[in-house]
Short mmCIF file of C-alpha atoms in Angstrom, two decimals:
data_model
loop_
_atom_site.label_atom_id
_atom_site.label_comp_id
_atom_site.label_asym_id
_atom_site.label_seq_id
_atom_site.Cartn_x
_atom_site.Cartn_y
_atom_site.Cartn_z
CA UNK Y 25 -125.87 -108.42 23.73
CA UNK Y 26 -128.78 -110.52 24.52
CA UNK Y 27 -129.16 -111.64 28.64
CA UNK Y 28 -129.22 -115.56 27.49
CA UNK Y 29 -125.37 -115.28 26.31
CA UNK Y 30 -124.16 -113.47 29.64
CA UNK Y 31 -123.81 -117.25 31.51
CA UNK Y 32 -122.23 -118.32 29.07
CA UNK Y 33 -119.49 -115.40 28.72
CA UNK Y 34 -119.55 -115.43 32.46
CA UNK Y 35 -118.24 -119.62 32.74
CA UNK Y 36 -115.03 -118.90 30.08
CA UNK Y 37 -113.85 -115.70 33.26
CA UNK Y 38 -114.94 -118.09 36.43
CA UNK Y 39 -111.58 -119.85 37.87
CA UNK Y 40 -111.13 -121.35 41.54
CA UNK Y 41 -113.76 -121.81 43.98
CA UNK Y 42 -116.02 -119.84 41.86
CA UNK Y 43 -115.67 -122.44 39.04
CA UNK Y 44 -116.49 -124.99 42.04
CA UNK Y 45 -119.43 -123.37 42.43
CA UNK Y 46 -120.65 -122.84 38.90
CA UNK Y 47 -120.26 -126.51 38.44
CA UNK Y 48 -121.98 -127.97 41.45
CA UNK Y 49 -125.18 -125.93 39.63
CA UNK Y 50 -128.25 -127.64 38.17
CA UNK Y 51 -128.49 -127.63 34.50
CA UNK Y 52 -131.25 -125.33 34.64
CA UNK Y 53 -129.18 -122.61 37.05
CA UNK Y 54 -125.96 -123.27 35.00
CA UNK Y 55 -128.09 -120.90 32.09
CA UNK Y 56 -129.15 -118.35 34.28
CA UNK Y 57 -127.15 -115.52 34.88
CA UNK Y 58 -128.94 -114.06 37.99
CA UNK Y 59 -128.36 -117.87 39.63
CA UNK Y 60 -125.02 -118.04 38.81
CA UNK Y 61 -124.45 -114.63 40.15
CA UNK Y 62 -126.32 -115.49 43.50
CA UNK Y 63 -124.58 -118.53 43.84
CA UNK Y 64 -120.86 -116.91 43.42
CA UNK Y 65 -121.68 -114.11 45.87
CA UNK Y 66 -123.09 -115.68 48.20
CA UNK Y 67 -119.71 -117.39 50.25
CA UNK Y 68 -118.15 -114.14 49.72
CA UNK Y 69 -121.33 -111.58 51.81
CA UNK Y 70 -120.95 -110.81 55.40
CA UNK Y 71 -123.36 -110.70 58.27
CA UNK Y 72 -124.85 -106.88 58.63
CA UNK Y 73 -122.73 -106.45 61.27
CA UNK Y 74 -119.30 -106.61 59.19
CA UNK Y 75 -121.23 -104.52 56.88
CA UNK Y 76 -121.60 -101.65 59.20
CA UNK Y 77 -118.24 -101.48 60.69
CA UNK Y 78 -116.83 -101.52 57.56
CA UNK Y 79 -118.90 -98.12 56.69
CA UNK Y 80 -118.70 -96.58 59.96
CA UNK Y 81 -114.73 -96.95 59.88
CA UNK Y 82 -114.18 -96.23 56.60
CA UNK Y 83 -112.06 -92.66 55.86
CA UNK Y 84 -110.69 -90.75 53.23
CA UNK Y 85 -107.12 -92.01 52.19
CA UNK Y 86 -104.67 -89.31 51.18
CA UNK Y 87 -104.53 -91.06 47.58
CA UNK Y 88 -108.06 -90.64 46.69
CA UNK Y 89 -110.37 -87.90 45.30
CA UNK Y 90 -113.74 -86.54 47.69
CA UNK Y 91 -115.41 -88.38 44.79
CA UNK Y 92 -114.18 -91.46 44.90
CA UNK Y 93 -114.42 -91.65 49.01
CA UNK Y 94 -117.91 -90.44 48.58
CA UNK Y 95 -118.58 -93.49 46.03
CA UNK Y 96 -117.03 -95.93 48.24
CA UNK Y 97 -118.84 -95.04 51.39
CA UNK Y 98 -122.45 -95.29 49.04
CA UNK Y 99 -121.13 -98.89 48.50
CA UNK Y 100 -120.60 -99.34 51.97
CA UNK Y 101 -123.71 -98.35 53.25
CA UNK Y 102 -126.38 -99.78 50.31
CA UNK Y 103 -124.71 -103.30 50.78
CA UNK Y 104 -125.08 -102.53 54.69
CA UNK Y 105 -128.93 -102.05 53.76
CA UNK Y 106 -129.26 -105.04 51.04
CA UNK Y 107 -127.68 -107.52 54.27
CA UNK Y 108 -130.16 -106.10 56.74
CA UNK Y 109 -133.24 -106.50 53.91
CA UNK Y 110 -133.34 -102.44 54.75
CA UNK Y 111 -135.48 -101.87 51.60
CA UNK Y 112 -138.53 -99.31 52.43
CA UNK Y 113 -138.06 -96.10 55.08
CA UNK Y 114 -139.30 -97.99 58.09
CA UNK Y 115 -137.19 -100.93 57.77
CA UNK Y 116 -134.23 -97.77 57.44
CA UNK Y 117 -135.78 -96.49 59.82
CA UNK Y 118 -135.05 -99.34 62.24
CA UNK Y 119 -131.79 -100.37 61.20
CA UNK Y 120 -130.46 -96.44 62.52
CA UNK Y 121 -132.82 -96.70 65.97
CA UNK Y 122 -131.08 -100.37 66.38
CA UNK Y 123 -127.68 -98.83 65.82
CA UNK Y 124 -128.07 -95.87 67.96
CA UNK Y 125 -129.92 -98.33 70.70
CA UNK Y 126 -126.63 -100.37 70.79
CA UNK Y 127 -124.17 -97.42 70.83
CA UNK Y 128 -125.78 -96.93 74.49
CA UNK Y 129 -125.30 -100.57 75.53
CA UNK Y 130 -122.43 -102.63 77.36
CA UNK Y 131 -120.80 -104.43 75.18
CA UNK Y 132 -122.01 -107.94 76.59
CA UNK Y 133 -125.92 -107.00 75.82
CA UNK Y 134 -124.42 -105.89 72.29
CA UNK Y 135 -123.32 -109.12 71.47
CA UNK Y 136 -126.13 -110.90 72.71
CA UNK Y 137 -128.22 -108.73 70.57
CA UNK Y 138 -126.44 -109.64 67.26
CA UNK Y 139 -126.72 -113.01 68.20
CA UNK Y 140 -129.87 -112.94 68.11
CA UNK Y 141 -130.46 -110.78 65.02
CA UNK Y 142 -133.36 -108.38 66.10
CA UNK Y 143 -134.86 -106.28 63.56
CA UNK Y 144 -136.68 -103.61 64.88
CA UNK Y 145 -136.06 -101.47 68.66
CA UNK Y 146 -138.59 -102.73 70.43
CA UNK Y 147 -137.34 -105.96 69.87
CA UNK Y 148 -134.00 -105.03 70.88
CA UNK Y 149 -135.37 -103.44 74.22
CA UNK Y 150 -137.21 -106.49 75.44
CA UNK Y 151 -134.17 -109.28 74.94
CA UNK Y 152 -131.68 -106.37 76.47
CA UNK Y 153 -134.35 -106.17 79.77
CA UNK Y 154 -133.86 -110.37 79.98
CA UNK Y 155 -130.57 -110.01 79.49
CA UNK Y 156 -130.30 -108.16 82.36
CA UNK Y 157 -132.92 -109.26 84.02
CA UNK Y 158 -131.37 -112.87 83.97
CA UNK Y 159 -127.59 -111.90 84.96
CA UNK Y 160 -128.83 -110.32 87.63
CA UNK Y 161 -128.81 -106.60 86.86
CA UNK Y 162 -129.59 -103.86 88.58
CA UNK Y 163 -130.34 -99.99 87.31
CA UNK Y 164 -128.44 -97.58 89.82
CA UNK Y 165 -127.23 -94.88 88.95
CA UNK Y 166 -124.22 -93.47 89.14
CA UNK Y 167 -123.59 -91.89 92.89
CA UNK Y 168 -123.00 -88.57 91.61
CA UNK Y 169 -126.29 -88.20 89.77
CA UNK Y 170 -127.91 -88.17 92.97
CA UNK Y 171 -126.51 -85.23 94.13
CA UNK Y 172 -128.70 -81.99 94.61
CA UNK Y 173 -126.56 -78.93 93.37
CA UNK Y 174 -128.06 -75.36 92.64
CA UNK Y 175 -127.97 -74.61 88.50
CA UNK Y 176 -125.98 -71.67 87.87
CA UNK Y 177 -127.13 -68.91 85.24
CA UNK Y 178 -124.90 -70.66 82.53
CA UNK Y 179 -126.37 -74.01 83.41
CA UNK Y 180 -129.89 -72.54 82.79
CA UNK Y 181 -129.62 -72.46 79.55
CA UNK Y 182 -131.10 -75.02 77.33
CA UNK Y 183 -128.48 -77.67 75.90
CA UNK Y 184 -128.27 -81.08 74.13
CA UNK Y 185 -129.93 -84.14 75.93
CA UNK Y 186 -127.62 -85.85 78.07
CA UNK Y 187 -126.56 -89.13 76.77
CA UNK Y 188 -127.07 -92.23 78.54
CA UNK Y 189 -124.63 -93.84 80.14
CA UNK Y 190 -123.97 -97.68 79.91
CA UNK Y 191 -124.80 -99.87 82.37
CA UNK Y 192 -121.81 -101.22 85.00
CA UNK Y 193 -120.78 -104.24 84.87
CA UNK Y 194 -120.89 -106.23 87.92
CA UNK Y 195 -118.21 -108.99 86.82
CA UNK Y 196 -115.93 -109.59 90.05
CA UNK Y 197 -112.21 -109.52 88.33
CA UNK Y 198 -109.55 -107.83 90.71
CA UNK Y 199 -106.88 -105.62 88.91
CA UNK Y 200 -103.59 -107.63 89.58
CA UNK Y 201 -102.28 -103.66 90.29
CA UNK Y 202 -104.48 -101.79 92.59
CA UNK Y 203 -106.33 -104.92 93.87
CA UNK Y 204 -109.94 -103.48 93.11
CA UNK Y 205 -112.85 -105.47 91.32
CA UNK Y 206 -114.18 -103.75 88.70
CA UNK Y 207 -111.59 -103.71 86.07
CA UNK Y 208 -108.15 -105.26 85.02
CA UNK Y 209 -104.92 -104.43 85.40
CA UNK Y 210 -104.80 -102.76 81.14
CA UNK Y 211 -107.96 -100.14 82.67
CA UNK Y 212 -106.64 -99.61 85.94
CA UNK Y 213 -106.79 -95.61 86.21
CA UNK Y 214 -104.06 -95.63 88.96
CA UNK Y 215 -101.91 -97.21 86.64
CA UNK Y 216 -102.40 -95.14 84.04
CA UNK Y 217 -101.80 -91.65 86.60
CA UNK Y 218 -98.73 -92.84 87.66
CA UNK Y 219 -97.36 -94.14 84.34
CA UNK Y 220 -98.86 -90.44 82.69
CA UNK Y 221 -97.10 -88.51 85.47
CA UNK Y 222 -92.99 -87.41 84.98
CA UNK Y 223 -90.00 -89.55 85.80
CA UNK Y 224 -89.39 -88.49 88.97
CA UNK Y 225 -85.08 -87.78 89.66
CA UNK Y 226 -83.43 -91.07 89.12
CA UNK Y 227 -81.59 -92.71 92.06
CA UNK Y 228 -77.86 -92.50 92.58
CA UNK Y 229 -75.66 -95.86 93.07
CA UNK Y 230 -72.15 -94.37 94.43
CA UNK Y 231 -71.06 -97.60 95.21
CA UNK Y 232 -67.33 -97.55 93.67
CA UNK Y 233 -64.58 -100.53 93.31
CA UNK Y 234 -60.54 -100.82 92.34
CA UNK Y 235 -60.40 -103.76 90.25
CA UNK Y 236 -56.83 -105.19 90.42
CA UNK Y 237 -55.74 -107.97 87.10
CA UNK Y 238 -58.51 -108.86 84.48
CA UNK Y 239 -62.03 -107.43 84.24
CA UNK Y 240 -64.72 -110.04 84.91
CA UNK Y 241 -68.56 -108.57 83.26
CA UNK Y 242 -70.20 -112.23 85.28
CA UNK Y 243 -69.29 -111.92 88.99
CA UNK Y 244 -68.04 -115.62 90.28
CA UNK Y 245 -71.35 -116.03 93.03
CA UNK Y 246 -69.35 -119.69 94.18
CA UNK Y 247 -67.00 -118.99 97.29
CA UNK Y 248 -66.51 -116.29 99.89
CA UNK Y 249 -63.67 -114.45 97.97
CA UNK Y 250 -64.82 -111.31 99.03
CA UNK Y 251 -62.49 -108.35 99.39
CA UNK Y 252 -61.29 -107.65 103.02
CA UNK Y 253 -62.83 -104.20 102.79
CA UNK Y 254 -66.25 -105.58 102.56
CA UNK Y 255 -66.09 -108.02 105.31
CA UNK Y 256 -66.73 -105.12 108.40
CA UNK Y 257 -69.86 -104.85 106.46
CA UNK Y 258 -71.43 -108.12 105.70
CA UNK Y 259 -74.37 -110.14 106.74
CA UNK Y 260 -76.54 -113.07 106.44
CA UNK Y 261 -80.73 -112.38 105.61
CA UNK Y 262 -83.23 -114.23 104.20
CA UNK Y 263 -85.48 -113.36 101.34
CA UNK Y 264 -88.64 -114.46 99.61
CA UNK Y 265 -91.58 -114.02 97.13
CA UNK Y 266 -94.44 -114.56 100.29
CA UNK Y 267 -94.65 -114.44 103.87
CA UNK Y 268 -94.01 -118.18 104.15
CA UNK Y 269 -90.90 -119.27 106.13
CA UNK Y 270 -90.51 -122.24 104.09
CA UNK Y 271 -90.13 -120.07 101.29
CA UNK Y 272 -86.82 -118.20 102.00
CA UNK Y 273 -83.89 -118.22 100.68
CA UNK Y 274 -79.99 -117.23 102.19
CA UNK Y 275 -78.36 -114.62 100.73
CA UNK Y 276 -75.14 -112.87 101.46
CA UNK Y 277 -75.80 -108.91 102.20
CA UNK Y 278 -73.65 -105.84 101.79
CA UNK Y 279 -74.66 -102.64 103.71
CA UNK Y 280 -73.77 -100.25 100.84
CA UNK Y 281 -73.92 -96.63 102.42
CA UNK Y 282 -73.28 -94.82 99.07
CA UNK Y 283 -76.40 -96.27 97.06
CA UNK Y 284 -79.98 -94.83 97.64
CA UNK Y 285 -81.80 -97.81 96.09
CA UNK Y 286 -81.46 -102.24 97.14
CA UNK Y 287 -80.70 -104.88 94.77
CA UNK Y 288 -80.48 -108.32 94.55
CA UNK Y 289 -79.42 -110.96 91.90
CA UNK Y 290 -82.02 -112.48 89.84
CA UNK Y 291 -81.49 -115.95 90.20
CA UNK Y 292 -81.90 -115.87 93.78
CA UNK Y 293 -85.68 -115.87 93.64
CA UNK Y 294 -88.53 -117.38 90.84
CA UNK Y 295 -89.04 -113.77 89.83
CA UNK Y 296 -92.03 -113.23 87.80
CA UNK Y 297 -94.83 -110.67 86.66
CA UNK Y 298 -96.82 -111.28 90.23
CA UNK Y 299 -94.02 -110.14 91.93
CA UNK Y 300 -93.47 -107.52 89.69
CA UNK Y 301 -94.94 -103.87 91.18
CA UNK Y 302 -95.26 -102.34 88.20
CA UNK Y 303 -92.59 -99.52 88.34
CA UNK Y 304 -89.14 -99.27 87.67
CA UNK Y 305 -86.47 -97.06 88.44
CA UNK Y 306 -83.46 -94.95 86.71
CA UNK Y 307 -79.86 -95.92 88.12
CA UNK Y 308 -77.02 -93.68 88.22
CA UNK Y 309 -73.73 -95.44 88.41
CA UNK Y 310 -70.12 -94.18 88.57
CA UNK Y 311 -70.00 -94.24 84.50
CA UNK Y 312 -72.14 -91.71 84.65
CA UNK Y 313 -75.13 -93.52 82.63
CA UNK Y 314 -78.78 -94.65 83.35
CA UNK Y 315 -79.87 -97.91 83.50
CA UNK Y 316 -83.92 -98.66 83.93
CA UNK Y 317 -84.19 -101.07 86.95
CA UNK Y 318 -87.63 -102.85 87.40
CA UNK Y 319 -88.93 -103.06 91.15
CA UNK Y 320 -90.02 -106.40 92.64
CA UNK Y 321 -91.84 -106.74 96.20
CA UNK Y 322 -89.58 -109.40 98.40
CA UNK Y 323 -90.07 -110.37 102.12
CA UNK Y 324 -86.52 -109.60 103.73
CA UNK Y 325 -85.42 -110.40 106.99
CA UNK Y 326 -82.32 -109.16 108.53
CA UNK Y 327 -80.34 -107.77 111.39
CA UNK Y 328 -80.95 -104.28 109.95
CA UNK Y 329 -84.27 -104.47 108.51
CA UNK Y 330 -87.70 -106.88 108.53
CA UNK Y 331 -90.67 -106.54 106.21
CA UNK Y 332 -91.73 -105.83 102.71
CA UNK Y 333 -89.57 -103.98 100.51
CA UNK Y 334 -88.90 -102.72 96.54
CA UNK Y 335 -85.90 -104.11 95.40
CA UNK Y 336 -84.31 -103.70 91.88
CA UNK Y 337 -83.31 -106.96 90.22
CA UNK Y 338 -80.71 -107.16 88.19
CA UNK Y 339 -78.48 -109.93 86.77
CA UNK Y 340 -75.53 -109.30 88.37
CA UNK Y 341 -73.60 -107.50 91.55
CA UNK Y 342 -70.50 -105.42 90.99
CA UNK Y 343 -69.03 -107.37 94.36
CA UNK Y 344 -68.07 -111.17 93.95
CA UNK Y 345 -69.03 -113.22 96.26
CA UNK Y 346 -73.00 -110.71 97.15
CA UNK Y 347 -76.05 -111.52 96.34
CA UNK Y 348 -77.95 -108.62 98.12
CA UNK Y 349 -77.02 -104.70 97.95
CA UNK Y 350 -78.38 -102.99 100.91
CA UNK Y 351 -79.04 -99.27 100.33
CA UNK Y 352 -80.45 -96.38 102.00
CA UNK Y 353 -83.61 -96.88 100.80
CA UNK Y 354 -83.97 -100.02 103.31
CA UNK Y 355 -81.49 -99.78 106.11
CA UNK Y 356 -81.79 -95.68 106.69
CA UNK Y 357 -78.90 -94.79 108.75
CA UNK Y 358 -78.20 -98.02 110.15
CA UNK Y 359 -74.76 -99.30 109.44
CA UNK Y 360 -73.96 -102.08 111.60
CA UNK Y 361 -76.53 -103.91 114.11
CA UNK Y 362 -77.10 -103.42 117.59
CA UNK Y 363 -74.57 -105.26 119.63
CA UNK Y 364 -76.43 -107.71 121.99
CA UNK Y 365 -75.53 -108.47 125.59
CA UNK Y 366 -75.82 -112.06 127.12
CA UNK Y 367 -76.13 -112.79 130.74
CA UNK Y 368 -74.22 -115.82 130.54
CA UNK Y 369 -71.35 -115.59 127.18
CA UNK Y 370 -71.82 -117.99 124.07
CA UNK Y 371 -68.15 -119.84 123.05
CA UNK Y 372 -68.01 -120.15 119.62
CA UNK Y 373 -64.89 -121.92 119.28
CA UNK Y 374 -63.30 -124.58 122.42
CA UNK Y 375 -60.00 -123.05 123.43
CA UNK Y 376 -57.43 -124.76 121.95
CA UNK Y 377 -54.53 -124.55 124.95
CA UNK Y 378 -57.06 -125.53 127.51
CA UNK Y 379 -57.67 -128.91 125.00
CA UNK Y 380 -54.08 -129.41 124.47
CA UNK Y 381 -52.74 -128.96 128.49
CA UNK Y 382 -55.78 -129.18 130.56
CA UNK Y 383 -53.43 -129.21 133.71
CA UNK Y 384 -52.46 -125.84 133.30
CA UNK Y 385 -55.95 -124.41 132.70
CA UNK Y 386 -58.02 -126.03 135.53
CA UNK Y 387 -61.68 -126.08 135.48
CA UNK Y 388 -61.68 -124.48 138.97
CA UNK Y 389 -60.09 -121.59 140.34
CA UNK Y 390 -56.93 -122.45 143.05
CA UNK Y 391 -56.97 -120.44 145.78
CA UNK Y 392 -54.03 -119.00 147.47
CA UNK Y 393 -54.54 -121.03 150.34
CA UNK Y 394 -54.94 -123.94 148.17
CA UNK Y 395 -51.88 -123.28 146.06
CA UNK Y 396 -49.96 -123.04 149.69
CA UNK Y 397 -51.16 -126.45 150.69
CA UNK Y 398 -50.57 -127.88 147.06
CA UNK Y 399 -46.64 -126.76 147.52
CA UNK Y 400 -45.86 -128.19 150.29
CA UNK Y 401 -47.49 -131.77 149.60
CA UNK Y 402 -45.52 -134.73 148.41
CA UNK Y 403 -46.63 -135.85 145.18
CA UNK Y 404 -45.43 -139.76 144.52
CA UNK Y 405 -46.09 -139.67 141.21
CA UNK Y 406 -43.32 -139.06 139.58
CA UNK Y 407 -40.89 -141.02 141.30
CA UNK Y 408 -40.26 -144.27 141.86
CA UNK Y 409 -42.63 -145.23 144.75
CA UNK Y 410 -45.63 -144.91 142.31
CA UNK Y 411 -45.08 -148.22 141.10
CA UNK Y 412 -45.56 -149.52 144.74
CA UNK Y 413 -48.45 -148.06 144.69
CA UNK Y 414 -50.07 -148.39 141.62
CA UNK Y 415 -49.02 -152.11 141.11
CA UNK Y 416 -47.08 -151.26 137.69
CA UNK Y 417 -44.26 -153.16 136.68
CA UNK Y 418 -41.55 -150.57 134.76
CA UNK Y 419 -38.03 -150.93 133.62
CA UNK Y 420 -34.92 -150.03 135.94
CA UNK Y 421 -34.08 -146.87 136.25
CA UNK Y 422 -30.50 -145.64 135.21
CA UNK Y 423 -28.43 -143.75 137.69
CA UNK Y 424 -26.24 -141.51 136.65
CA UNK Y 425 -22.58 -141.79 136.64
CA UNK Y 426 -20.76 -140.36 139.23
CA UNK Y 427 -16.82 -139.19 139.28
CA UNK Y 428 -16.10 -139.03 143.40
CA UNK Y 429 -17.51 -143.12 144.14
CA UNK Y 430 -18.11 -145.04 141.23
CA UNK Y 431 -18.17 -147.88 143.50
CA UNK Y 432 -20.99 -147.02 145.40
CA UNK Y 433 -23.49 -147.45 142.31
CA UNK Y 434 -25.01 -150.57 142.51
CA UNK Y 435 -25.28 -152.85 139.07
CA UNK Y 436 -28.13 -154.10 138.16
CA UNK Y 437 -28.45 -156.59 135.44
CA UNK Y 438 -31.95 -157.50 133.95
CA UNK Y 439 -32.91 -161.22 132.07
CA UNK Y 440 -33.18 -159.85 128.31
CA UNK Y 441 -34.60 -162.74 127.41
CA UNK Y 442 -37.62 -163.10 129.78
CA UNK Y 443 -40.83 -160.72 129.10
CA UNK Y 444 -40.48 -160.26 133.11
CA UNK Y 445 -38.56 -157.08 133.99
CA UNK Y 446 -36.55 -157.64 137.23
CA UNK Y 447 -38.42 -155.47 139.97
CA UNK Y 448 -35.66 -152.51 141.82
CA UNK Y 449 -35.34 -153.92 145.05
CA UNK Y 450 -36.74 -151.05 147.94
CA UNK Y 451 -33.64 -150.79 150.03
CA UNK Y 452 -32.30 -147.81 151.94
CA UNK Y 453 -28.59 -148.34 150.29
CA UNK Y 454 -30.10 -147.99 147.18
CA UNK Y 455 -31.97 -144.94 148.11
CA UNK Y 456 -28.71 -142.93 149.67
CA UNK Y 457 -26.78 -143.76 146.83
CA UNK Y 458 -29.26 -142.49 144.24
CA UNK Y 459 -29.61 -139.56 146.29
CA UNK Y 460 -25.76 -138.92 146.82
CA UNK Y 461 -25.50 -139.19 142.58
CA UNK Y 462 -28.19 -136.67 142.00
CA UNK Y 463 -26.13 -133.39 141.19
CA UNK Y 464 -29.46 -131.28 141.71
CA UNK Y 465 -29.54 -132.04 144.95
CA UNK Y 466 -26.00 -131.55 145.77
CA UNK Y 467 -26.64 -127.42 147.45
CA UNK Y 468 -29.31 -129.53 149.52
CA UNK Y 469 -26.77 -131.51 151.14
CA UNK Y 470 -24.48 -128.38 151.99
CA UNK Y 471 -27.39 -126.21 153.26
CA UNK Y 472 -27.63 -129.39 155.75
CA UNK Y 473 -26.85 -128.96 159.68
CA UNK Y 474 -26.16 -131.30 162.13
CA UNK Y 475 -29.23 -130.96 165.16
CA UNK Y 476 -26.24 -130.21 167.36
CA UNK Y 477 -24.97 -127.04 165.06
CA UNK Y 478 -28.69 -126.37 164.23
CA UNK Y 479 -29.40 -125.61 168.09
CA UNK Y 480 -26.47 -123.38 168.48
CA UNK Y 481 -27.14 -121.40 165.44
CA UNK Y 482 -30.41 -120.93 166.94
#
């Protein structure tokens, strides 16, 4: 089949964006084949550098022949050559040096060089000097290079060149883990040795609870419903994410002797990955079955401990009413705090009978002598000479009735009708009779001598 007819066999087979193509062709290009091939290719190559990653990656699939992988990977590598114009042996010759010249290279200078497309080493060498050169560079080597060390027999012997190593990078990033520049936290080595290294025993949680009525899987936090076995061992703390005061939060502790590792609640603090310490732990609990806990770093201050700690966060407490779970881990032995003692003794609470009869719980202490001196003193205030003294107008008293001389009481009548009560008129009649009607004072008036019988007697 003649050449001439190939475009034209080629245009019935084109469909999509290569028909776009074919027709946005001259006249002249439309009829030949070697355009029209060009053309359709050309959206579809990749820069050299696709080109060889594609053949340095490439391996043997289970489903294919040693043939057909060998095919492929000639494919791979002459359209690696036809993108880098690798035609002749020095131009081949090049492309390797380049790719072996990069393969010793950070990754930064790497990039830089494809973007600027060298083609031959030397080339390479003097835009990776500027490079470094102009991001401020240095060529140190390693510290342990520098140290002098005696060759051993073995070491004599002649062995492969040593291959260089890259160049460090001086970029200042801190790893959010061990806090050293350098790296990240996804290449921190410390990481890495402690995640490599065995789960060490888990921690046991012996903290155990009678449930009386209904089982309740969300803990009511709203209240103080706790238990009365709990109360002996509560207290008040404060937690937070930082060492700012502002930033902490009340929460309601229990010292829980019976669990080697602390928790508290999630939604007590903005927990997040910076507060995160990147460990976790394995919890035992009376079901006998592991739970992974993950460790935060809070600031806690209480009566039994101060400072930083790793706490397990979970979403909920197995007591109602606690938001904290003090273990072992924290407290140590301590159980309760230390008692303090105050010179001069805080009240709390007024007491209530001193409020309610402050005349039987004077503010001053009475004194025997005083109490002596206070019993045999007259005290016109509750009779009826106060209101002589004091001024005050009250009603008439009403004297009781007596059986031996009903004649002797006196009767006083008072004006209803006037807002004026009639005053008691002070008369010593009126005094003799009240006393003679008062039945408490009626042993008084037996006990009673005449002076004459009183001097005899004596």
């Amino acid at each position: 089949m003649a050449k001439e007819v190939w475009s034209i066999l080629l245009q019935c087979k084109l469909t999509g964006k290569a028909q776009e193509i074919y027709a946005a062709l001259s006249l002249e290009e439309s009829l030949c084949y070697e355009s029209i091939k060009t053309a359709v290719l050309s959206p579809h190559e990749l820069v050299p550098e696709a080109y060889r990653q594609k053949f340095r990656t490439f391996k043997k699939m289970s489903d294919k022949t040693f043939v057909e992988f060998a095919r492929e990977k000639e494919t791979l590598f002459n359209r690696w050559c036809k993108a880098s114009n690798a035609v002749d042996f020095n131009t081949l010759s090049q492309l390797v040096l380049i790719e072996e010249f990069k393969n010793s290279l950070p990754d930064r200078i790497v990039t830089y060089l494809n973007e600027q497309k060298v083609g031959t080493l030397a080339e390479a060498a003097v835009l990776a000097d500027e490079f470094v050169l102009s991001h401020k560079q240095t060529f140190v080597s390693p510290r342990y290079e520098s140290r002098s060390f005696t060759p051993s027999a073995s070491a004599r012997r002649p062995s492969s060149p040593p291959r260089p190593l890259p160049l460090r990078s001086t970029e200042e990033r801190e790893c959010f883990y061990c806090h050293q520049t350098g790296h990240v936290k996804n290449d921190c080595f410390m990481l890495k040795r402690k995640l490599s290294q065995p789960s060490k025993r888990p921690k046991e949680v012996l903290l155990v609870r009678t449930l009386v009525g209904p089982v309740s899987l969300a803990p009511e936090m709203e209240g103080d419903n706790l238990e009365p076995c709990y109360k002996p061992f509560m207290l008040d703390g404060l937690v937070s994410l930082s060492a700012n005061a502002l930033n902490q939060c009340p929460v309601r502790i229990l010292r829980d002797t019976g669990a080697a590792q602390s928790f508290i609640l999630s939604e007590v603090l903005p927990f997040s990955n910076d507060s995160l310490s990147g460990s976790s732990v394995l919890v035992q609990g009376i079901e006998m079955g592991f739970v992974s806990v993950p460790l935060h770093e809070i600031h806690l201050s209480c009566d039994l401990a101060n400072g930083v700690f790793k706490v397990g966060v979970r979403p909920s407490l197995p007591v109602r009413g606690v938001t904290f779970l003090l273990g072992n881990d924290i407290a140590g032995g301590k159980v309760m705090p230390v008692l303090e003692v105050l010179e001069r003794p805080e009240i709390l609470q007024p007491d209530v009978l001193a409020q309610d009869f402050p005349e039987v719980f004077p503010v001053c202490v009475v004194t025997r002598a005083q109490a002596r001196s206070l019993g045999e003193a007259v005290v016109l205030s509750d009779t009826l000479f106060a209101t002589e003294l004091t001024g005050q107008t009250v009603s008439p008293p009403v004297f009781p009735q007596s059986t031996a001389e009903p004649s002797v009481q006196p009767k006083v009548q008072c004006d209803t009708s006037t807002k004026e009560t009639t005053r008691l008129p002070m008369i010593r009649s009126n005094l003799i009779a009240a006393q003679k009607d008062d039945v408490t004072l009626v042993k008084c008036f037996d006990a009673a001598l005449a002076p004459e019988s009183a001097k005899n007697k004596e």
